[in-house]
């Protein structure tokens, strides 16, 4: 659900309030910029008239005035550009940080429904567009019509007849921009969506390279990528044609305006109804009307695109986080039990966990078994409050939803089915369990997890770079690093989700020994298909369609010849975690 939030425009205005001094300076520079722009035609008119009239002293006076205008323009341009870059960079940096921080706190189902490529686009393309809006685009939108109005009023004083004639032709460029701008925005939006799709496709492809190689899918993936790339090319060409038509039409009208002004103005000079310097100033002032109108439609399109980007960003920032309802409490010092009270969970209208009730006491090792889709992995995610659920999960009598997220996670260490390693060193990945752990603590955790057996054979041992997603290590090695991370965290409860499922038999044997040792010293909840691990559990929970259908030890359940017994004797090892 999206929580009530201010409109994107209100959010953008808040940046103006935060940096009101900077925006005040930008407003002041905008006025100074307009005055300097208008000073140039005035200078050109006077120095031209002085030259034509052979007024040497007056010519030299305005020559030095022109030098001062030039210097003032350079200084002003530097500070004006710097402030725009500063504001744009400030907004980008703040929005990137806010959005990334917010993404980290969103519930897991948000990431289930939104591809990582799309979220990445929010942090890059959308944020950049909003930065441009706050820095350059908004100032251009304010300055362009303002200077055009001031320039037109000045033209009226120079020659009102010529000003009115040109005034009728000039705004045609705005009409052209408006006509083409609507189509360009439509194509640009389609292009942005297609780019998000192809970025997501590339991410998925590179992540799945092993599968692609195994099944010889190179031609298929290349064909799909080429189809998407061709579609982007078609959209880019369509956008290029529209831009070309708009540019050509605007250029035609602009040149026509200047030709009319120069032609009629020259006639007025011949008739002595206008000075040559006045005509020069008129042409220069005309630039401030024609070119703003020519570029205004394009800038307006950028403005609309930036507003659309801000809507997307602030919609994401309006998403309810998984942590909003937590209240800060003190960290846990002891642990006695976890209790599930009538816990249910529905995902996309499908009941995944149904009225789950169970109590796990300190020092107990529980194994959860059942067919795929019975809700085993979901149960671990509910323990960690990664999904919202009905019912109550209590730790030592306290509702976990009343705990801070930091306190809740201090109870648990998780070893997932596929351990994710971040690019960096082995030591750095183990230290994710305890950020400021000493090297002795890291080595100790590696020894307990049996990771030391392979680490000591690596070229740079704990400083070995694991590569992207840990691809320089085997599956078993990554799992032992993950267990070392969990050991280093030293939480009272360890959750293990199919830790041996993707390993070869040799790696599995090593890991089984590691997990067995872990189960002697910790409270554990393990989802596994490995019978050696299951036999050592104090209690086995058998799930079916999200419900507990039986519990007991391995011996008890075998003797009862119950569902667990049938799972052990069925030939469906690939589909059942037992």
CSV table of N, CA and C in Angstrom, one decimal, residues 1 17 76 282-283 340:
chain,number,residue,atom,x,y,z
A,1,UNK,N,0.8,-1.2,0.0
A,1,UNK,CA,0.0,0.0,0.0
A,1,UNK,C,0.9,1.3,0.0
A,17,UNK,N,12.8,25.4,-0.1
A,17,UNK,CA,12.8,25.9,1.3
A,17,UNK,C,14.1,25.6,2.0
A,76,UNK,N,29.6,36.5,-13.9
A,76,UNK,CA,28.2,36.1,-13.7
A,76,UNK,C,27.9,34.7,-14.1
A,282,UNK,N,17.9,46.0,-32.6
A,282,UNK,CA,16.6,45.3,-32.8
A,282,UNK,C,16.9,43.8,-33.1
A,283,UNK,N,17.8,43.6,-34.0
A,283,UNK,CA,18.1,42.2,-34.4
A,283,UNK,C,18.6,41.4,-33.2
A,340,UNK,N,4.6,-19.1,18.1
A,340,UNK,CA,3.7,-18.7,17.0
A,340,UNK,C,2.3,-18.9,17.5
